[in-house]
mmCIF file of C-alpha atoms and ligand atoms in Angstrom:
data_model
loop_
_atom_site.group_PDB
_atom_site.id
_atom_site.type_symbol
_atom_site.label_atom_id
_atom_site.label_comp_id
_atom_site.label_asym_id
_atom_site.label_seq_id
_atom_site.Cartn_x
_atom_site.Cartn_y
_atom_site.Cartn_z
ATOM 1 C CA ASP A 1 0.000 0.000 0.000
ATOM 2 C CA PRO A 2 2.037 2.997 -1.296
ATOM 3 C CA ASP A 3 0.715 5.641 1.136
ATOM 4 C CA ILE A 4 1.653 3.746 4.325
ATOM 5 C CA SER A 5 5.298 4.507 5.119
ATOM 6 C CA PRO A 6 7.383 1.453 6.143
ATOM 7 C CA SER A 7 7.834 2.867 9.677
ATOM 8 C CA GLU A 8 4.039 2.702 10.240
ATOM 9 C CA THR A 9 3.987 -1.015 9.413
ATOM 10 C CA LEU A 10 7.028 -2.124 11.446
ATOM 11 C CA PRO A 11 6.257 -2.835 15.121
ATOM 12 C CA ASP A 12 8.255 -0.335 17.104
ATOM 13 C CA THR A 13 9.555 -2.979 19.517
ATOM 14 C CA ASP A 14 9.967 -6.739 19.414
ATOM 15 C CA SER A 15 7.074 -7.943 21.629
ATOM 16 C CA SER A 16 9.270 -10.726 23.040
ATOM 17 C CA VAL A 17 11.646 -8.217 24.658
ATOM 18 C CA PHE A 18 10.522 -7.213 28.141
ATOM 19 C CA HIS A 19 12.164 -4.297 29.924
ATOM 20 C CA LYS A 20 12.819 -4.633 33.648
ATOM 21 C CA ARG A 21 11.490 -1.143 34.285
ATOM 22 C CA TYR A 22 8.004 -2.165 33.095
ATOM 23 C CA LEU A 23 7.885 -5.371 35.188
ATOM 24 C CA LYS A 24 6.267 -4.885 38.609
ATOM 25 C CA GLU A 25 6.729 -7.759 41.032
ATOM 26 C CA ILE A 26 3.456 -9.083 42.525
ATOM 27 C CA ARG A 27 4.310 -12.331 44.349
ATOM 28 C CA GLU A 28 6.371 -15.495 44.226
ATOM 29 C CA LEU A 29 4.730 -18.471 42.491
ATOM 30 C CA GLY A 30 7.318 -21.152 43.143
ATOM 31 C CA GLU A 31 10.793 -21.962 44.319
ATOM 32 C CA GLY A 32 13.058 -24.518 42.698
ATOM 33 C CA HIS A 33 16.528 -25.824 43.414
ATOM 34 C CA PHE A 34 18.165 -23.463 40.960
ATOM 35 C CA GLY A 35 15.839 -20.461 41.029
ATOM 36 C CA LYS A 36 12.270 -19.281 41.286
ATOM 37 C CA VAL A 37 9.166 -18.302 39.370
ATOM 38 C CA THR A 38 7.547 -14.965 40.179
ATOM 39 C CA LEU A 39 4.293 -13.276 39.139
ATOM 40 C CA TYR A 40 4.826 -9.826 37.586
ATOM 41 C CA LEU A 41 2.551 -7.210 36.054
ATOM 42 C CA HIS A 42 4.043 -6.125 32.697
ATOM 43 C CA ASP A 43 2.824 -2.535 32.583
ATOM 44 C CA PRO A 44 4.649 -0.455 29.916
ATOM 45 C CA SER A 45 1.957 2.279 29.979
ATOM 46 C CA ASN A 46 2.416 2.441 33.762
ATOM 47 C CA ASP A 47 -1.331 2.748 34.432
ATOM 48 C CA GLY A 48 -2.062 -0.744 35.807
ATOM 49 C CA THR A 49 -3.652 -1.866 32.533
ATOM 50 C CA GLY A 50 -0.791 -4.244 31.686
ATOM 51 C CA GLU A 51 -0.870 -8.040 31.667
ATOM 52 C CA CYS A 52 0.278 -10.566 34.226
ATOM 53 C CA VAL A 53 3.244 -12.749 33.281
ATOM 54 C CA ALA A 54 5.137 -15.576 35.025
ATOM 55 C CA VAL A 55 8.882 -14.911 35.174
ATOM 56 C CA LYS A 56 11.428 -17.664 35.773
ATOM 57 C CA ALA A 57 14.813 -16.548 37.063
ATOM 58 C CA LEU A 58 17.866 -18.507 38.081
ATOM 59 C CA LYS A 59 19.671 -17.899 41.360
ATOM 60 C CA GLN A 60 22.596 -16.057 39.853
ATOM 61 C CA GLU A 61 26.059 -17.103 40.982
ATOM 62 C CA ASN A 62 28.433 -14.233 40.282
ATOM 63 C CA GLY A 63 26.794 -13.223 37.024
ATOM 64 C CA TYR A 64 27.564 -16.165 34.740
ATOM 65 C CA VAL A 65 24.554 -17.644 32.910
ATOM 66 C CA PRO A 66 24.660 -21.472 32.987
ATOM 67 C CA ASP A 67 24.408 -22.749 29.374
ATOM 68 C CA GLY A 68 21.661 -25.181 30.448
ATOM 69 C CA TRP A 69 19.566 -22.132 31.277
ATOM 70 C CA MET A 70 19.791 -20.685 27.756
ATOM 71 C CA LYS A 71 18.915 -24.189 26.537
ATOM 72 C CA GLU A 72 15.697 -24.204 28.598
ATOM 73 C CA ILE A 73 14.732 -20.809 27.124
ATOM 74 C CA GLU A 74 15.473 -22.001 23.556
ATOM 75 C CA ILE A 75 13.466 -25.180 24.144
ATOM 76 C CA LEU A 76 10.338 -23.371 25.411
ATOM 77 C CA LYS A 77 10.666 -20.765 22.632
ATOM 78 C CA SER A 78 10.698 -23.546 20.022
ATOM 79 C CA LEU A 79 7.616 -25.375 21.383
ATOM 80 C CA ASP A 80 4.139 -24.575 20.073
ATOM 81 C CA HIS A 81 1.263 -26.745 21.359
ATOM 82 C CA SER A 82 -2.091 -26.075 23.048
ATOM 83 C CA ASN A 83 -1.068 -28.296 26.011
ATOM 84 C CA ILE A 84 2.276 -26.540 26.604
ATOM 85 C CA VAL A 85 2.614 -23.221 28.449
ATOM 86 C CA LYS A 86 3.302 -20.348 26.044
ATOM 87 C CA TYR A 87 6.695 -18.645 25.824
ATOM 88 C CA LYS A 88 6.293 -14.845 25.817
ATOM 89 C CA GLY A 89 9.863 -13.588 25.791
ATOM 90 C CA CYS A 90 12.909 -12.685 27.789
ATOM 91 C CA CYS A 91 14.077 -9.925 30.054
ATOM 92 C CA THR A 92 17.808 -9.260 30.081
ATOM 93 C CA GLU A 93 19.763 -7.313 32.653
ATOM 94 C CA LEU A 94 23.372 -6.255 33.139
ATOM 95 C CA GLY A 95 24.012 -6.461 29.405
ATOM 96 C CA GLY A 96 22.732 -10.008 29.083
ATOM 97 C CA GLN A 97 24.464 -11.400 32.179
ATOM 98 C CA VAL A 98 21.042 -12.073 33.720
ATOM 99 C CA VAL A 99 18.337 -13.552 31.486
ATOM 100 C CA GLN A 100 14.816 -14.162 32.751
ATOM 101 C CA LEU A 101 12.242 -16.325 30.982
ATOM 102 C CA ILE A 102 8.778 -14.743 30.523
ATOM 103 C CA MET A 103 5.808 -17.086 30.175
ATOM 104 C CA GLU A 104 2.028 -16.720 30.085
ATOM 105 C CA PHE A 105 0.444 -16.668 33.571
ATOM 106 C CA LEU A 106 -2.206 -19.273 34.419
ATOM 107 C CA PRO A 107 -3.827 -17.946 37.608
ATOM 108 C CA LEU A 108 -5.491 -21.264 38.521
ATOM 109 C CA GLY A 109 -2.024 -22.670 39.172
ATOM 110 C CA SER A 110 -1.020 -26.331 38.998
ATOM 111 C CA LEU A 111 -3.128 -29.469 39.416
ATOM 112 C CA ARG A 112 -1.745 -29.742 42.955
ATOM 113 C CA GLU A 113 -3.555 -26.545 43.965
ATOM 114 C CA TYR A 114 -6.594 -27.046 41.716
ATOM 115 C CA LEU A 115 -7.688 -30.696 42.112
ATOM 116 C CA PRO A 116 -8.159 -30.801 45.913
ATOM 117 C CA LYS A 117 -10.468 -27.753 45.689
ATOM 118 C CA ARG A 118 -12.583 -28.998 42.760
ATOM 119 C CA LYS A 119 -14.082 -32.455 43.190
ATOM 120 C CA LEU A 120 -13.788 -33.420 39.508
ATOM 121 C CA GLY A 121 -15.326 -36.675 38.241
ATOM 122 C CA VAL A 122 -13.284 -39.455 36.626
ATOM 123 C CA PRO A 123 -14.202 -38.394 33.032
ATOM 124 C CA GLN A 124 -12.749 -34.899 33.551
ATOM 125 C CA CYS A 125 -9.650 -36.369 35.253
ATOM 126 C CA LEU A 126 -9.126 -38.602 32.203
ATOM 127 C CA MET A 127 -9.632 -35.628 29.869
ATOM 128 C CA PHE A 128 -6.799 -33.813 31.698
ATOM 129 C CA ALA A 129 -4.674 -36.988 31.562
ATOM 130 C CA GLN A 130 -5.213 -37.246 27.791
ATOM 131 C CA GLN A 131 -4.225 -33.590 27.314
ATOM 132 C CA ILE A 132 -0.985 -34.180 29.268
ATOM 133 C CA CYS A 133 -0.285 -37.122 26.913
ATOM 134 C CA GLN A 134 -0.944 -34.841 23.898
ATOM 135 C CA GLY A 135 1.533 -32.238 25.170
ATOM 136 C CA MET A 136 4.093 -34.928 26.000
ATOM 137 C CA ASP A 137 3.568 -36.719 22.656
ATOM 138 C CA TYR A 138 4.416 -33.418 20.946
ATOM 139 C CA LEU A 139 7.456 -32.889 23.219
ATOM 140 C CA HIS A 140 8.731 -36.404 22.391
ATOM 141 C CA SER A 141 8.098 -35.772 18.673
ATOM 142 C CA GLN A 142 10.602 -32.869 19.004
ATOM 143 C CA ARG A 143 13.047 -35.380 20.601
ATOM 144 C CA TYR A 144 12.883 -33.831 24.072
ATOM 145 C CA ILE A 145 12.487 -35.762 27.351
ATOM 146 C CA HIS A 146 10.844 -33.854 30.189
ATOM 147 C CA ARG A 147 12.363 -35.680 33.233
ATOM 148 C CA ASP A 148 10.110 -33.884 35.735
ATOM 149 C CA LEU A 149 6.530 -34.705 34.715
ATOM 150 C CA ALA A 150 4.335 -34.451 37.840
ATOM 151 C CA ALA A 151 1.015 -32.845 38.820
ATOM 152 C CA ARG A 152 2.933 -29.871 40.332
ATOM 153 C CA ASN A 153 4.233 -29.044 36.827
ATOM 154 C CA VAL A 154 0.861 -29.226 35.043
ATOM 155 C CA LEU A 155 -1.012 -25.903 34.921
ATOM 156 C CA VAL A 156 -4.781 -25.373 34.688
ATOM 157 C CA GLU A 157 -6.018 -22.873 32.064
ATOM 158 C CA ASN A 158 -9.691 -23.631 32.794
ATOM 159 C CA ASP A 159 -12.112 -26.466 33.557
ATOM 160 C CA SER A 160 -11.307 -28.147 30.258
ATOM 161 C CA LEU A 161 -7.694 -27.264 29.476
ATOM 162 C CA VAL A 162 -4.366 -28.097 31.127
ATOM 163 C CA LYS A 163 -0.811 -27.355 29.978
ATOM 164 C CA ILE A 164 2.628 -28.649 30.864
ATOM 165 C CA GLY A 165 4.074 -25.641 32.635
ATOM 166 C CA ASP A 166 7.717 -26.165 33.519
ATOM 167 C CA PHE A 167 10.677 -27.525 31.538
ATOM 168 C CA GLY A 168 13.453 -27.128 34.109
ATOM 169 C CA LEU A 169 14.897 -30.626 33.594
ATOM 170 C CA THR A 170 14.045 -31.084 29.889
ATOM 171 C CA LYS A 171 16.832 -32.513 27.716
ATOM 172 C CA TYR A 172 17.309 -33.120 24.001
ATOM 173 C CA ILE A 173 17.871 -36.744 22.908
ATOM 174 C CA PRO A 174 20.112 -36.740 19.778
ATOM 175 C CA GLU A 175 19.063 -38.862 16.780
ATOM 176 C CA GLY A 176 20.007 -42.484 17.259
ATOM 177 C CA GLU A 177 20.450 -42.106 21.033
ATOM 178 C CA ILE A 178 18.022 -43.654 23.499
ATOM 179 C CA TYR A 179 19.225 -42.537 26.928
ATOM 180 C CA TYR A 180 20.265 -39.300 28.599
ATOM 181 C CA ARG A 181 22.641 -39.920 31.523
ATOM 182 C CA VAL A 182 22.610 -37.282 34.263
ATOM 183 C CA ARG A 183 25.419 -36.114 36.475
ATOM 184 C CA GLU A 184 23.704 -33.443 38.606
ATOM 185 C CA ASP A 185 21.416 -34.758 41.333
ATOM 186 C CA GLY A 186 19.816 -31.659 42.851
ATOM 187 C CA ASP A 187 16.613 -32.452 44.700
ATOM 188 C CA SER A 188 15.546 -35.189 42.294
ATOM 189 C CA PRO A 189 11.850 -36.120 42.332
ATOM 190 C CA VAL A 190 12.767 -39.791 42.998
ATOM 191 C CA PHE A 191 9.177 -40.944 43.625
ATOM 192 C CA TRP A 192 8.320 -39.997 40.028
ATOM 193 C CA TYR A 193 11.496 -41.668 38.624
ATOM 194 C CA ALA A 194 11.517 -44.926 36.686
ATOM 195 C CA ILE A 195 13.528 -47.760 38.208
ATOM 196 C CA GLU A 196 16.365 -47.445 35.607
ATOM 197 C CA CYS A 197 16.682 -43.725 36.461
ATOM 198 C CA LEU A 198 17.125 -44.568 40.160
ATOM 199 C CA LYS A 199 19.594 -47.408 39.454
ATOM 200 C CA GLU A 200 21.593 -46.055 36.495
ATOM 201 C CA SER A 201 20.494 -42.416 35.990
ATOM 202 C CA LYS A 202 19.333 -43.481 32.518
ATOM 203 C CA PHE A 203 16.534 -41.177 31.290
ATOM 204 C CA SER A 204 14.590 -41.828 28.093
ATOM 205 C CA PHE A 205 11.230 -41.314 26.425
ATOM 206 C CA SER A 206 10.137 -44.440 28.370
ATOM 207 C CA SER A 207 11.094 -42.920 31.723
ATOM 208 C CA ASP A 208 8.738 -40.000 30.989
ATOM 209 C CA ILE A 209 5.981 -42.619 30.530
ATOM 210 C CA TRP A 210 6.669 -43.933 34.054
ATOM 211 C CA SER A 211 6.392 -40.377 35.428
ATOM 212 C CA PHE A 212 3.111 -39.937 33.539
ATOM 213 C CA GLY A 213 1.810 -43.057 35.350
ATOM 214 C CA VAL A 214 2.640 -41.421 38.695
ATOM 215 C CA THR A 215 1.027 -38.158 37.494
ATOM 216 C CA LEU A 216 -2.136 -40.086 36.510
ATOM 217 C CA TYR A 217 -2.151 -41.634 40.013
ATOM 218 C CA GLU A 218 -1.933 -38.094 41.467
ATOM 219 C CA ILE A 219 -4.828 -36.913 39.275
ATOM 220 C CA LEU A 220 -7.068 -39.844 40.312
ATOM 221 C CA THR A 221 -6.295 -39.183 44.004
ATOM 222 C CA ARG A 222 -7.190 -35.517 43.233
ATOM 223 C CA CYS A 223 -3.678 -34.626 44.522
ATOM 224 C CA ASP A 224 -4.762 -35.544 48.057
ATOM 225 C CA GLN A 225 -1.487 -35.034 49.966
ATOM 226 C CA ARG A 226 -2.383 -37.864 52.370
ATOM 227 C CA GLN A 227 -2.068 -40.196 49.342
ATOM 228 C CA SER A 228 0.966 -38.439 47.790
ATOM 229 C CA PRO A 229 3.589 -40.710 46.153
ATOM 230 C CA PRO A 230 6.314 -39.906 48.763
ATOM 231 C CA LEU A 231 3.916 -40.670 51.631
ATOM 232 C CA LYS A 232 2.442 -43.796 50.006
ATOM 233 C CA PHE A 233 5.897 -45.241 49.210
ATOM 234 C CA SER A 234 7.105 -44.484 52.772
ATOM 235 C CA GLU A 235 4.058 -46.366 54.151
ATOM 236 C CA MET A 236 4.933 -49.342 51.916
ATOM 237 C CA MET A 237 8.406 -49.462 53.474
ATOM 238 C CA ASP A 238 8.893 -51.817 56.473
ATOM 239 C CA GLU A 239 9.678 -49.046 58.940
ATOM 240 C CA PRO A 240 7.152 -46.387 57.810
ATOM 241 C CA ARG A 241 8.733 -43.677 59.988
ATOM 242 C CA GLY A 242 12.199 -44.110 58.446
ATOM 243 C CA GLN A 243 13.562 -41.675 55.863
ATOM 244 C CA MET A 244 13.025 -43.486 52.542
ATOM 245 C CA THR A 245 16.417 -43.911 50.847
ATOM 246 C CA VAL A 246 16.691 -44.436 47.119
ATOM 247 C CA MET A 247 18.057 -47.925 47.845
ATOM 248 C CA VAL A 248 14.905 -48.897 49.764
ATOM 249 C CA LEU A 249 12.729 -47.494 46.970
ATOM 250 C CA ILE A 250 14.677 -49.524 44.368
ATOM 251 C CA LYS A 251 14.269 -52.731 46.433
ATOM 252 C CA LEU A 252 10.540 -52.048 46.776
ATOM 253 C CA LEU A 253 10.160 -51.491 43.002
ATOM 254 C CA GLU A 254 12.267 -54.587 42.232
ATOM 255 C CA LYS A 255 9.824 -56.592 44.354
ATOM 256 C CA GLN A 256 7.219 -55.332 41.839
ATOM 257 C CA LEU A 257 5.514 -53.188 44.507
ATOM 258 C CA ARG A 258 3.734 -50.184 42.993
ATOM 259 C CA LEU A 259 1.510 -47.284 44.097
ATOM 260 C CA PRO A 260 -1.997 -48.551 45.053
ATOM 261 C CA CYS A 261 -4.985 -48.141 42.741
ATOM 262 C CA PRO A 262 -6.957 -44.957 43.695
ATOM 263 C CA LYS A 263 -10.478 -45.731 44.947
ATOM 264 C CA ASP A 264 -12.609 -44.645 41.928
ATOM 265 C CA CYS A 265 -10.041 -45.720 39.314
ATOM 266 C CA PRO A 266 -11.652 -47.714 36.458
ATOM 267 C CA HIS A 267 -10.121 -51.165 35.775
ATOM 268 C CA GLU A 268 -8.810 -50.194 32.290
ATOM 269 C CA VAL A 269 -7.078 -47.151 33.817
ATOM 270 C CA LYS A 270 -5.486 -49.328 36.517
ATOM 271 C CA MET A 271 -4.124 -51.586 33.735
ATOM 272 C CA LEU A 272 -2.842 -48.558 31.772
ATOM 273 C CA MET A 273 -1.142 -47.089 34.878
ATOM 274 C CA GLU A 274 0.566 -50.391 35.715
ATOM 275 C CA GLN A 275 1.859 -50.727 32.135
ATOM 276 C CA CYS A 276 3.469 -47.286 32.524
ATOM 277 C CA TRP A 277 5.310 -48.804 35.517
ATOM 278 C CA ALA A 278 6.632 -51.892 33.707
ATOM 279 C CA SER A 279 10.165 -52.673 34.972
ATOM 280 C CA GLU A 280 11.334 -53.071 31.365
ATOM 281 C CA PRO A 281 11.348 -49.604 29.648
ATOM 282 C CA GLY A 282 10.572 -51.273 26.301
ATOM 283 C CA GLN A 283 7.362 -52.743 27.748
ATOM 284 C CA ARG A 284 5.874 -49.316 28.539
ATOM 285 C CA PRO A 285 3.352 -47.739 26.124
ATOM 286 C CA SER A 286 4.121 -44.600 24.069
ATOM 287 C CA PHE A 287 2.227 -41.336 24.561
ATOM 288 C CA THR A 288 0.707 -41.885 21.098
ATOM 289 C CA SER A 289 -0.866 -45.172 22.235
ATOM 290 C CA LEU A 290 -1.852 -43.710 25.637
ATOM 291 C CA ILE A 291 -3.817 -40.959 23.845
ATOM 292 C CA GLU A 292 -5.762 -43.564 21.838
ATOM 293 C CA ARG A 293 -6.434 -45.724 24.895
ATOM 294 C CA LEU A 294 -7.560 -42.804 27.051
ATOM 295 C CA GLU A 295 -9.751 -41.586 24.169
ATOM 296 C CA ALA A 296 -11.380 -45.056 23.983
ATOM 297 C CA ILE A 297 -11.885 -45.298 27.773
ATOM 298 C CA ARG A 298 -13.484 -41.816 27.879
ATOM 299 C CA ARG A 299 -15.929 -42.629 25.088
HETATM 300 C C1 LIG B 1 14.501 -22.243 38.448
HETATM 301 C C2 LIG B 1 13.899 -23.417 38.416
HETATM 302 C C3 LIG B 1 12.536 -23.630 38.900
HETATM 303 C C4 LIG B 1 11.915 -22.736 39.772
HETATM 304 C C5 LIG B 1 10.614 -23.023 40.219
HETATM 305 F F1 LIG B 1 9.984 -22.169 41.041
HETATM 306 C C6 LIG B 1 9.947 -24.184 39.833
HETATM 307 C C7 LIG B 1 8.584 -24.499 40.372
HETATM 308 N N1 LIG B 1 7.549 -23.619 39.713
HETATM 309 C C8 LIG B 1 7.328 -24.007 38.299
HETATM 310 C C9 LIG B 1 6.261 -23.122 37.670
HETATM 311 C C10 LIG B 1 4.942 -23.164 38.438
HETATM 312 C C11 LIG B 1 4.299 -24.567 38.393
HETATM 313 C C12 LIG B 1 4.209 -25.077 37.014
HETATM 314 N N2 LIG B 1 4.138 -25.460 35.968
HETATM 315 N N3 LIG B 1 3.979 -22.195 37.870
HETATM 316 C C13 LIG B 1 4.030 -21.620 36.633
HETATM 317 C C14 LIG B 1 2.885 -20.807 36.546
HETATM 318 C C15 LIG B 1 2.422 -19.996 35.399
HETATM 319 N N4 LIG B 1 3.115 -20.009 34.247
HETATM 320 O O1 LIG B 1 1.386 -19.313 35.530
HETATM 321 C C16 LIG B 1 2.222 -20.935 37.783
HETATM 322 N N5 LIG B 1 1.055 -20.283 38.098
HETATM 323 C C17 LIG B 1 0.553 -20.253 39.384
HETATM 324 O O2 LIG B 1 1.098 -20.815 40.325
HETATM 325 O O3 LIG B 1 -0.602 -19.538 39.507
HETATM 326 C C18 LIG B 1 -1.185 -19.443 40.811
HETATM 327 N N6 LIG B 1 2.908 -21.799 38.583
HETATM 328 C C19 LIG B 1 5.234 -22.811 39.889
HETATM 329 F F2 LIG B 1 5.684 -21.512 39.911
HETATM 330 C C20 LIG B 1 6.300 -23.713 40.486
HETATM 331 C C21 LIG B 1 10.560 -25.059 38.940
HETATM 332 C C22 LIG B 1 11.840 -24.776 38.482
HETATM 333 O O4 LIG B 1 12.431 -25.608 37.570
#
């Protein structure tokens, strides 16, 4: 259109660049081993009409930015799926020495806050479970493993939509590789870990399936903390008071002990959950097949 000058068509700023001066801290949303997630109001017109965003920041040791952190930002930026939290941009400080990840804010929080408050029926629980499988199936199709799939990392958009909300431990699996071996331990979510992860730190697409099984258990218990995986596994130990060590958990899993079936869990779902916890990684279903099976059960 000849009479519109180029400057009128170009956006004056890249909408994925957020300036610190327009970000007003509201409250902390979560704390992790390596950093935290905080709720901010992004208010460039400074009149309170801005939008809420979730900002993930690393605890900065003397200014260097761990390369794994830039990786997490690149991963989320590259993902585009209705069951994965949306990347909005970055906020840099000190000439790029500090980089913060800006994501969409889902005020209903994670399943851990949402499910205990809303007594959802089994059909809606299975709809959420299927959506998690759809997000994870997409993540696996991009050759990423999540390594921290749990109800605490699944966000609720509304009564009929959930999204995978955090990718802090996500890793890329190169073509032709099957496993990702970890060195760092951090505060590993061992009660969501497959047996081969506990024994050999070997993570794979199949170990995400195991974690999905534990997440499905959490959903069907409506994230009742009295039935939480850490508590349930500790009860299954001989001395229930003792601090559960990874060794005791491995022994328990090697004896084929598993989390109990939640009270209103349909038989087909019990079968599906137990297949996710097969000792042999190759015996576990894929997210593609889990989607089909959950679809069939919900019908
Ligand atoms: C540096 C590493 C690190 C730091 C952390 F704090 C956590 C833990 N954190 C993850 C993000 C979290 C849960 C999820 N998914 N969440 C995101 C939103 C959102 N986008 O709206 C939200 N909303 C909400 O609570 O609304 C009331 N919660 C919640 F902050 C816990 C994990 C980490 O790897």
